[in-house]
Tab-separated table of C-alpha atoms in Angstrom:
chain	number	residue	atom	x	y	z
A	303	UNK	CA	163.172	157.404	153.306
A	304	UNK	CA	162.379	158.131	157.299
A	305	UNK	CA	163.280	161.921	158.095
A	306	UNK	CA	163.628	161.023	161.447
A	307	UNK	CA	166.663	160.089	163.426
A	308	UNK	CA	166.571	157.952	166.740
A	309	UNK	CA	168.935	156.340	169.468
A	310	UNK	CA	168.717	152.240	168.562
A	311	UNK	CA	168.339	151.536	172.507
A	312	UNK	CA	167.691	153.256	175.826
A	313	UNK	CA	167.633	151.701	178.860
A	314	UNK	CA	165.280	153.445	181.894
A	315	UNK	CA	164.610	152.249	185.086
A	316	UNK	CA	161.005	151.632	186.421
A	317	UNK	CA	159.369	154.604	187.970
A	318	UNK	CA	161.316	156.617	186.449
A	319	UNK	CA	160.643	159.188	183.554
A	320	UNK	CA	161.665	157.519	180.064
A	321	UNK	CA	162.670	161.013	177.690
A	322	UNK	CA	163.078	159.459	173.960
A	323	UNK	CA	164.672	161.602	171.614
A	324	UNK	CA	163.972	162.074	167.844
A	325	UNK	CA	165.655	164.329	165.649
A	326	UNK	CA	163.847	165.787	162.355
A	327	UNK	CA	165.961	168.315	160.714
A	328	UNK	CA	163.839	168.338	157.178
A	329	UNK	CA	160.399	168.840	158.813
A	330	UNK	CA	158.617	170.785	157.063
A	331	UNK	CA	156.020	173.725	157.841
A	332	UNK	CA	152.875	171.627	157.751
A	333	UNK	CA	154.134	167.906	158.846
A	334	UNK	CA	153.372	166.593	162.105
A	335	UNK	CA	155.209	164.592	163.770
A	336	UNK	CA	153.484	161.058	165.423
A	337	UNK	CA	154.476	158.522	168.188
A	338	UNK	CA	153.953	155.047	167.914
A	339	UNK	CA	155.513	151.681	170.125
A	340	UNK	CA	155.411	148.237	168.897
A	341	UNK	CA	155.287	146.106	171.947
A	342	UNK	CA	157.303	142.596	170.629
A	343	UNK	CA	155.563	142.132	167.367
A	344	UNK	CA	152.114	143.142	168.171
A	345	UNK	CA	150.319	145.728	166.260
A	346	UNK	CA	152.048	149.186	166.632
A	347	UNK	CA	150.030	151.299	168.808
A	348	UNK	CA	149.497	155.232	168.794
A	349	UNK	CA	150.247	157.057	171.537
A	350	UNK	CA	150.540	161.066	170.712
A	351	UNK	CA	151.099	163.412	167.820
A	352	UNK	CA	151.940	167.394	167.459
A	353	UNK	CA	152.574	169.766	165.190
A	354	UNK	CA	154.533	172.990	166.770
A	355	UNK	CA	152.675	172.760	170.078
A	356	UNK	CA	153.450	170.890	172.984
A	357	UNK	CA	150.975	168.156	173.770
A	358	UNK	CA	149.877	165.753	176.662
A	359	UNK	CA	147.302	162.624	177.114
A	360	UNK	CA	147.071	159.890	179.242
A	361	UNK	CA	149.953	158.181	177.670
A	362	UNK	CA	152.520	160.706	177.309
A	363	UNK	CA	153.450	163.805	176.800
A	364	UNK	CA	155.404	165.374	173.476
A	365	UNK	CA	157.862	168.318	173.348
A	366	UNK	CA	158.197	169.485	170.142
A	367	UNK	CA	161.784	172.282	170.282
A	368	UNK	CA	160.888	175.750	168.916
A	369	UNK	CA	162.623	175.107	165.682
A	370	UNK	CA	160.635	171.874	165.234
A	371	UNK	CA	164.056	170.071	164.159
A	372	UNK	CA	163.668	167.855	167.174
A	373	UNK	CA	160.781	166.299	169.699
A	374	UNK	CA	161.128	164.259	173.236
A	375	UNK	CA	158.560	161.491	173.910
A	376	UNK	CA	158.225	161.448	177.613
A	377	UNK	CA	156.813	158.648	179.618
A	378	UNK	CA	156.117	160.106	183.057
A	379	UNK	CA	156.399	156.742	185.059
A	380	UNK	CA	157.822	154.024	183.203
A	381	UNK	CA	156.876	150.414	183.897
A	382	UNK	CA	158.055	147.276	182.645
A	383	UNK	CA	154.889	147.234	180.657
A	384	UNK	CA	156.735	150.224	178.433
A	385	UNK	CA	159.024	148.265	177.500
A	386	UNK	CA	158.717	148.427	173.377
A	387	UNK	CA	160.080	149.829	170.306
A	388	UNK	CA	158.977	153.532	169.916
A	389	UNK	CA	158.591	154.592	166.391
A	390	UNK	CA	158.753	158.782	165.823
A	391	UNK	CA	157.379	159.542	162.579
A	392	UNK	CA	156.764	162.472	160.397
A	393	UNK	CA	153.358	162.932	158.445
A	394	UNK	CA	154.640	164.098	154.715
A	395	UNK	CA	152.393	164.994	152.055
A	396	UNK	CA	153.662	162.345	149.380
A	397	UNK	CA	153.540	161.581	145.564
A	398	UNK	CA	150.018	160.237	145.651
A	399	UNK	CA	148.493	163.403	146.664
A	400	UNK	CA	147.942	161.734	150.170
A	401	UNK	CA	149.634	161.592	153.375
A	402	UNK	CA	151.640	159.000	154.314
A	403	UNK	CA	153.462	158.270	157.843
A	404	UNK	CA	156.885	157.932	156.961
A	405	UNK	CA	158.332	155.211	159.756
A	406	UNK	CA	161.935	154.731	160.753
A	407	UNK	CA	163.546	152.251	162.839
A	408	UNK	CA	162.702	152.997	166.095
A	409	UNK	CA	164.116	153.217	169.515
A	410	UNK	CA	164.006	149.947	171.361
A	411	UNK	CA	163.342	150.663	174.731
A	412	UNK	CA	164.085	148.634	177.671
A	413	UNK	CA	162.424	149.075	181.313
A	414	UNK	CA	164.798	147.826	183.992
A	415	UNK	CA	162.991	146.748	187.440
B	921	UNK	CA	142.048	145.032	171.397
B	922	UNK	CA	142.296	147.385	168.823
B	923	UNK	CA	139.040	146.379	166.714
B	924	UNK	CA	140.847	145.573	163.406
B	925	UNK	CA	141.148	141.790	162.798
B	926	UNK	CA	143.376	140.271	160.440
B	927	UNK	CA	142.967	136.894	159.333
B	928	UNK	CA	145.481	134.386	159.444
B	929	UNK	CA	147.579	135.118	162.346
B	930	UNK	CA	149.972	132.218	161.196
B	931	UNK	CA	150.723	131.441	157.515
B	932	UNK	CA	153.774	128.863	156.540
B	933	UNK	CA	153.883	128.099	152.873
B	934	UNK	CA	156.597	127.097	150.156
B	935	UNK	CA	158.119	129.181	147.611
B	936	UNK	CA	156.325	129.824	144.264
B	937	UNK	CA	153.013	129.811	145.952
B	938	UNK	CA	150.397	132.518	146.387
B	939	UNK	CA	148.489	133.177	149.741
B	940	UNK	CA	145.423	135.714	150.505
B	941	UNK	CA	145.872	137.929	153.796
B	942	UNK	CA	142.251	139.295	155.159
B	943	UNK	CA	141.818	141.936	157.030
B	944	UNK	CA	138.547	143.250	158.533
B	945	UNK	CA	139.248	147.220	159.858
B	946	UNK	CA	137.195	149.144	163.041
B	947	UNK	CA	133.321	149.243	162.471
B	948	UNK	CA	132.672	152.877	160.606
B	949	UNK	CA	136.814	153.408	159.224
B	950	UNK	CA	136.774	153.946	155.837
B	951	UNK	CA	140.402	153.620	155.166
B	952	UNK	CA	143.210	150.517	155.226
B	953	UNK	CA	146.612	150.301	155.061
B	954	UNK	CA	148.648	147.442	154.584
B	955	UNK	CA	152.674	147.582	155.979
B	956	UNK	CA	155.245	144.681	155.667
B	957	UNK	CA	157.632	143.962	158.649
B	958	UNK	CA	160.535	141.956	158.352
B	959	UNK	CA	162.114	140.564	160.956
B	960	UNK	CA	164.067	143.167	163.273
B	961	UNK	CA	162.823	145.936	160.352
B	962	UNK	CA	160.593	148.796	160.731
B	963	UNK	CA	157.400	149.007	159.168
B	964	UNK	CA	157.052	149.432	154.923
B	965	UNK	CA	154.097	151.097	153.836
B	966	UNK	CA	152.655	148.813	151.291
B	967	UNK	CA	149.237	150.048	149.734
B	968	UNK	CA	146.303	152.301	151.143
B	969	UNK	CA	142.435	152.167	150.225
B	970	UNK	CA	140.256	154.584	151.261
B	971	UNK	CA	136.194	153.627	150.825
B	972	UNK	CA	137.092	150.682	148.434
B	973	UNK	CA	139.609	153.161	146.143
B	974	UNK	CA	143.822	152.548	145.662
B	975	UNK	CA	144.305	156.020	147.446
B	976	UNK	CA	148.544	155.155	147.911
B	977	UNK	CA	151.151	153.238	146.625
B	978	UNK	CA	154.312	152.629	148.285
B	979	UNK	CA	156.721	149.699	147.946
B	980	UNK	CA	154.823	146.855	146.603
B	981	UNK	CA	155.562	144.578	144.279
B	982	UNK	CA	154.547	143.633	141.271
B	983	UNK	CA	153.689	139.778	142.636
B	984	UNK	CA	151.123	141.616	145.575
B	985	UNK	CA	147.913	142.869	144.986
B	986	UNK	CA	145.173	144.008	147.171
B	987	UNK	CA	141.826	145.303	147.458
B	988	UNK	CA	138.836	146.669	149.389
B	989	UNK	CA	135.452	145.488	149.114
B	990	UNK	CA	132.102	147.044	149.629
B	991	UNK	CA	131.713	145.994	153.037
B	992	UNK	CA	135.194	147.589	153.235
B	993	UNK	CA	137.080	144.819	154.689
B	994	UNK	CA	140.517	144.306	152.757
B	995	UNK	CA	142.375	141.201	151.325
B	996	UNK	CA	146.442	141.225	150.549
B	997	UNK	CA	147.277	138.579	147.585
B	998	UNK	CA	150.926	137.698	147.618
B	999	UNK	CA	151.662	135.155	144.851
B	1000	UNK	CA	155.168	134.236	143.639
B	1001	UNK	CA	156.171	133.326	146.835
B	1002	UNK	CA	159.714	134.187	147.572
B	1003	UNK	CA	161.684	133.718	150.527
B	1004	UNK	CA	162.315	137.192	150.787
B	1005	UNK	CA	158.457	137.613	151.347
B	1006	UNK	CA	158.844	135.948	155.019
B	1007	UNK	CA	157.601	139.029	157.529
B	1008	UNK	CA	154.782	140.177	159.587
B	1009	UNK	CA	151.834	141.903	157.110
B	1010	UNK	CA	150.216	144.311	159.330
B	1011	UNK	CA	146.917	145.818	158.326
B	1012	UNK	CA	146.275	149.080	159.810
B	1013	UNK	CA	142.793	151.305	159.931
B	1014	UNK	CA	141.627	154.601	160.354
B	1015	UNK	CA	138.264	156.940	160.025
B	1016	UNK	CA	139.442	159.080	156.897
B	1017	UNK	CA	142.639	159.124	155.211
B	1018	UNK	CA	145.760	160.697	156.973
B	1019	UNK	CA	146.325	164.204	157.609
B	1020	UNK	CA	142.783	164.987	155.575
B	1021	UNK	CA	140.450	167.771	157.103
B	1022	UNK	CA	137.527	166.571	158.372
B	1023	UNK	CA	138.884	166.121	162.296
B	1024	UNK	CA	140.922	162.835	161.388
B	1025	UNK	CA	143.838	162.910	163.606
B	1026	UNK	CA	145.619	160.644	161.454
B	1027	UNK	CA	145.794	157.670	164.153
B	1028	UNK	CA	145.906	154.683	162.641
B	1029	UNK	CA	144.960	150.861	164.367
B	1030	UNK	CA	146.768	147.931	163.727
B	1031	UNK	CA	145.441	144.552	163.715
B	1032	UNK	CA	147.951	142.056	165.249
B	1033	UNK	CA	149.487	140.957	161.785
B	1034	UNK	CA	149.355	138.078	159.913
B	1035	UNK	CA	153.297	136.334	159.812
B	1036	UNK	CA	153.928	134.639	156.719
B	1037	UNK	CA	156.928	132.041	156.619
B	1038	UNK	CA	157.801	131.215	153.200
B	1039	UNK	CA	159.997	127.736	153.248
């Protein structure tokens, strides 16, 4: 089962900063939590992961709360071209001995022009 | 382009019959992951191999099977075709395994999936 909660949809407009929230309550000590987007059935494609820090790349940048029970995915300057399903995930350490990203439904969002 | 190729991108086949999805990962990753996607679903972890070894399970059938072969590319064998099975197969790669030490970030790259339409 995902141990993350997101919104189904956001709308943002273009140019503007997209902020998607994900809510992990369970996390644990030592699981990370990872960012994906599926643009329209392509291959899902990685775009930042943290642990308790916050972190930044070329993509985006990731605020992970204090508590680690929630994280923003923030898209500086959105363009159309953002427009995809964003997948938050949390990296559990699972029955096989092995990590596994444990994927939820996503947050489909929509860039408005 | 993401390096990992999967081979067919289309696939439309009747029920009761058994299909082979290929999937060739990034020159020097050792590990592959195959996830299911049905339509409007999120992504189900199906099976990982690491350096041509079953490494995880998640939730596969009984009717698929898969393995990795010396050169390390991957194949998915689906075979009691149901309509159920209809969804994108997405085969996914990365250096090491997950989460491992070793400076793996645990980023993994998708090919662009294979979608299989069971009639």
């Amino acid at each position: 089962d995902a141990k993350t909660t997101q919104p189904t949809s956001m709308d943002c407009a273009e140019g503007r900063a997209a902020n998607l929230p994900c809510n992990h309550s369970t996390i644990s000590g030592n699981e990370y939590v990872y960012w994906y987007r599926q643009i329209h059935s392509q291959g899902p494609q990685y775009i930042i992961h943290g642990l308790k820090n916050n972190e930044t790349n070329e993509m985006a940048s990731l605020i992970i709360t204090e508590d680690r029970k929630s994280s923003t995915l923030i898209l500086p300057h959105a363009t159309l071209r953002d427009t995809a399903v964003y997948y938050c995930i949390v990296r559990v350490y699972g029955m096989d001995s092995n990590y596994q990203l444990i994927w939820g439904a996503g947050t489909k969002l929509i860039i408005k022009p | 382009d993401s390096g990992v190729t999967q081979t067919p991108k289309h696939l439309i086949t009747a029920t009761g019959q058994r299909v082979t999805l290929r999937c060739s990962p990034r020159s020097g990753d050792l590990s592959v992951y195959w996830y299911q996607q049905s339509l409007d679903q999120g992504l189900q972890f199906l099976i990982q191999y690491y350096n041509g070894e079953e490494r995880a399970k998640g939730n596969i059938l009984e009717r698929f099977s898969a393995q990795q072969f010396p050169d390390l590319h991957s194949e998915l064998n689906l075979s009691s075709l149901e309509l159920g099975d209809s969804a994108l197969y997405f085969c996914a790669s990365s250096v090491g395994q997950v989460g491992t030490s070793g400076g793996n970030t645990g980023e993994l790259f998708f090919g662009e999936g294979s979608r299989l339409t069971v009639l």
